Amino acid sequence: MKKLILGLFIWGLTTPIFAQVVEGGTLGEVDLTAVNYKYLAAAGTKNAALPVGYLQKHIAEYDVKESEFYTDDYDSYKVTFFIPDGQAVAAYDKNGNILRTIEKYKDVTLPRPVLESVAKQYPKWSIYKDVYGITYHQDKGAKKTYKLTLLNKDKKIKVKMDENGNFL
């Protein structure tokens, strides 16, 4: 009991040490930059599966000007990104803006509309494999497709869908 009271007393004395008084009411200047916001908006990283969002965030934040191969001589740069669940190739202009991407992810969490459409159209089938592909172009936006392999006992079929669960 003595140790508990002593510990609380010492903790109470040290807590004000970490307090900070800031004059003027702000903690300082914050620099915000819009890094490839068009790509992130088109790719829809909010509802994306975890590995997809992770890689897309890195694609958007990548600074081509800070890379070791950057020179002002070239108009565009192609950069390849890899993670265990997917890969992407992104083309950047010399200012670091994303021109286009091609991305491919395997066995990601599927969106609800895709799952519901498969369950409705193929009720006795299960999803065996899935591949999520996204292509982005700065002028055309993003196109997202899901290629699914369905399994029913010893039968397999392949279907292609968009992000809204429409069969292509």
Short mmCIF file of N, CA, C and O in Angstrom, two decimals, residues 25-72:
data_model
loop_
_atom_site.label_atom_id
_atom_site.label_comp_id
_atom_site.label_asym_id
_atom_site.label_seq_id
_atom_site.Cartn_x
_atom_site.Cartn_y
_atom_site.Cartn_z
N GLY A 25 -1.74 30.58 -28.76
CA GLY A 25 -2.80 29.61 -28.97
C GLY A 25 -2.58 28.58 -30.06
O GLY A 25 -3.44 27.78 -30.33
N THR A 26 -1.43 28.57 -30.73
CA THR A 26 -1.18 27.56 -31.76
C THR A 26 0.10 26.82 -31.45
O THR A 26 0.97 27.31 -30.73
N LEU A 27 0.23 25.65 -32.01
CA LEU A 27 1.42 24.85 -31.79
C LEU A 27 2.48 25.11 -32.85
O LEU A 27 3.51 24.49 -32.86
N GLY A 28 2.21 25.97 -33.79
CA GLY A 28 3.19 26.26 -34.82
C GLY A 28 2.56 26.16 -36.19
O GLY A 28 1.39 25.87 -36.35
N GLU A 29 3.37 26.40 -37.18
CA GLU A 29 2.90 26.37 -38.56
C GLU A 29 2.86 24.93 -39.06
O GLU A 29 3.74 24.13 -38.78
N VAL A 30 1.82 24.60 -39.80
CA VAL A 30 1.69 23.28 -40.40
C VAL A 30 1.62 23.47 -41.91
O VAL A 30 0.83 24.27 -42.40
N ASP A 31 2.45 22.76 -42.62
CA ASP A 31 2.47 22.84 -44.07
C ASP A 31 1.68 21.67 -44.64
O ASP A 31 2.04 20.51 -44.44
N LEU A 32 0.61 21.95 -45.32
CA LEU A 32 -0.19 20.92 -45.97
C LEU A 32 -0.01 21.02 -47.47
O LEU A 32 -0.09 22.09 -48.04
N THR A 33 0.24 19.87 -48.10
CA THR A 33 0.34 19.84 -49.54
C THR A 33 -0.59 18.78 -50.07
O THR A 33 -0.74 17.72 -49.47
N ALA A 34 -1.22 19.06 -51.18
CA ALA A 34 -2.11 18.10 -51.83
C ALA A 34 -1.25 17.23 -52.74
O ALA A 34 -0.81 17.66 -53.79
N VAL A 35 -0.99 16.02 -52.30
CA VAL A 35 -0.15 15.11 -53.04
C VAL A 35 -1.04 14.14 -53.81
O VAL A 35 -1.66 13.26 -53.23
N ASN A 36 -1.12 14.33 -55.11
CA ASN A 36 -1.85 13.44 -55.99
C ASN A 36 -3.26 13.13 -55.47
O ASN A 36 -3.68 11.98 -55.44
N TYR A 37 -3.97 14.16 -55.07
CA TYR A 37 -5.31 13.98 -54.52
C TYR A 37 -6.28 13.44 -55.57
O TYR A 37 -7.21 12.73 -55.23
N LYS A 38 -6.06 13.77 -56.85
CA LYS A 38 -6.95 13.25 -57.90
C LYS A 38 -6.85 11.73 -57.99
O LYS A 38 -7.84 11.04 -58.16
N TYR A 39 -5.64 11.23 -57.88
CA TYR A 39 -5.44 9.77 -57.91
C TYR A 39 -6.12 9.11 -56.72
O TYR A 39 -6.84 8.12 -56.87
N LEU A 40 -5.91 9.65 -55.52
CA LEU A 40 -6.50 9.07 -54.33
C LEU A 40 -8.02 9.11 -54.38
O LEU A 40 -8.69 8.17 -53.97
N ALA A 41 -8.58 10.20 -54.90
CA ALA A 41 -10.04 10.31 -55.00
C ALA A 41 -10.59 9.30 -56.01
O ALA A 41 -11.61 8.65 -55.77
N ALA A 42 -9.92 9.15 -57.13
CA ALA A 42 -10.38 8.22 -58.17
C ALA A 42 -10.20 6.77 -57.74
O ALA A 42 -11.04 5.92 -58.02
N ALA A 43 -9.12 6.49 -57.04
CA ALA A 43 -8.84 5.12 -56.62
C ALA A 43 -9.76 4.69 -55.48
O ALA A 43 -9.99 3.50 -55.28
N GLY A 44 -10.27 5.64 -54.72
CA GLY A 44 -11.20 5.31 -53.64
C GLY A 44 -10.55 4.52 -52.52
O GLY A 44 -11.01 3.44 -52.16
N THR A 45 -9.51 5.04 -51.93
CA THR A 45 -8.77 4.31 -50.91
C THR A 45 -9.52 4.17 -49.59
O THR A 45 -9.14 3.36 -48.76
N LYS A 46 -10.60 4.94 -49.39
CA LYS A 46 -11.34 4.83 -48.13
C LYS A 46 -11.94 3.45 -47.92
O LYS A 46 -11.89 2.89 -46.85
N ASN A 47 -12.54 2.90 -48.97
CA ASN A 47 -13.21 1.60 -48.86
C ASN A 47 -12.37 0.45 -49.39
O ASN A 47 -12.87 -0.66 -49.53
N ALA A 48 -11.12 0.71 -49.69
CA ALA A 48 -10.26 -0.31 -50.27
C ALA A 48 -9.79 -1.30 -49.20
O ALA A 48 -9.75 -0.99 -48.01
N ALA A 49 -9.43 -2.49 -49.66
CA ALA A 49 -8.86 -3.48 -48.77
C ALA A 49 -7.54 -2.94 -48.22
O ALA A 49 -6.90 -2.07 -48.83
N LEU A 50 -7.12 -3.44 -47.09
CA LEU A 50 -5.94 -2.92 -46.39
C LEU A 50 -4.67 -2.90 -47.26
O LEU A 50 -4.02 -1.86 -47.34
N PRO A 51 -4.28 -4.00 -47.93
CA PRO A 51 -3.06 -3.92 -48.74
C PRO A 51 -3.19 -2.96 -49.92
O PRO A 51 -2.24 -2.31 -50.31
N VAL A 52 -4.40 -2.85 -50.47
CA VAL A 52 -4.64 -1.93 -51.59
C VAL A 52 -4.45 -0.49 -51.12
O VAL A 52 -3.73 0.29 -51.75
N GLY A 53 -5.08 -0.12 -50.03
CA GLY A 53 -4.94 1.22 -49.49
C GLY A 53 -3.52 1.55 -49.12
O GLY A 53 -3.04 2.67 -49.32
N TYR A 54 -2.81 0.57 -48.58
CA TYR A 54 -1.41 0.76 -48.18
C TYR A 54 -0.55 1.10 -49.39
O TYR A 54 0.21 2.07 -49.38
N LEU A 55 -0.68 0.31 -50.45
CA LEU A 55 0.15 0.54 -51.63
C LEU A 55 -0.25 1.83 -52.35
O LEU A 55 0.61 2.59 -52.79
N GLN A 56 -1.55 2.10 -52.42
CA GLN A 56 -2.00 3.33 -53.08
C GLN A 56 -1.54 4.57 -52.33
O GLN A 56 -1.22 5.58 -52.94
N LYS A 57 -1.48 4.49 -51.03
CA LYS A 57 -0.97 5.62 -50.25
C LYS A 57 0.50 5.87 -50.58
O LYS A 57 0.93 7.01 -50.74
N HIS A 58 1.27 4.81 -50.70
CA HIS A 58 2.69 4.96 -51.04
C HIS A 58 2.88 5.49 -52.46
O HIS A 58 3.79 6.29 -52.71
N ILE A 59 2.02 5.06 -53.37
CA ILE A 59 2.09 5.57 -54.74
C ILE A 59 1.83 7.08 -54.74
O ILE A 59 2.54 7.84 -55.40
N ALA A 60 0.82 7.51 -54.02
CA ALA A 60 0.45 8.93 -53.98
C ALA A 60 1.51 9.78 -53.29
O ALA A 60 1.75 10.92 -53.69
N GLU A 61 2.16 9.25 -52.28
CA GLU A 61 3.14 10.01 -51.51
C GLU A 61 4.56 9.96 -52.07
O GLU A 61 5.43 10.69 -51.63
N TYR A 62 4.77 9.08 -53.03
CA TYR A 62 6.12 8.93 -53.59
C TYR A 62 6.58 10.24 -54.23
O TYR A 62 5.86 10.84 -55.02
N ASP A 63 7.77 10.67 -53.90
CA ASP A 63 8.31 11.92 -54.44
C ASP A 63 9.40 11.58 -55.44
O ASP A 63 10.53 11.23 -55.06
N VAL A 64 9.07 11.68 -56.70
CA VAL A 64 10.01 11.32 -57.75
C VAL A 64 11.22 12.25 -57.76
O VAL A 64 12.32 11.85 -58.12
N LYS A 65 11.05 13.48 -57.29
CA LYS A 65 12.16 14.43 -57.26
C LYS A 65 13.23 14.04 -56.24
O LYS A 65 14.38 14.43 -56.36
N GLU A 66 12.85 13.28 -55.23
CA GLU A 66 13.78 12.86 -54.21
C GLU A 66 14.47 11.53 -54.54
O GLU A 66 15.33 11.08 -53.79
N SER A 67 14.09 10.90 -55.63
CA SER A 67 14.69 9.61 -55.98
C SER A 67 16.09 9.81 -56.54
O SER A 67 16.44 10.89 -57.04
N GLU A 68 16.87 8.78 -56.49
CA GLU A 68 18.27 8.87 -56.90
C GLU A 68 18.44 8.99 -58.42
O GLU A 68 19.47 9.42 -58.90
N PHE A 69 17.44 8.60 -59.19
CA PHE A 69 17.55 8.63 -60.64
C PHE A 69 16.91 9.86 -61.27
O PHE A 69 16.84 9.99 -62.49
N TYR A 70 16.44 10.80 -60.47
CA TYR A 70 15.75 11.98 -60.99
C TYR A 70 16.72 12.97 -61.63
O TYR A 70 17.77 13.30 -61.07
N THR A 71 16.37 13.41 -62.83
CA THR A 71 17.03 14.53 -63.49
C THR A 71 15.96 15.33 -64.23
O THR A 71 14.89 14.80 -64.53
N ASP A 72 16.24 16.55 -64.53
CA ASP A 72 15.27 17.39 -65.24
C ASP A 72 15.18 17.04 -66.73
O ASP A 72 14.36 17.61 -67.44
#
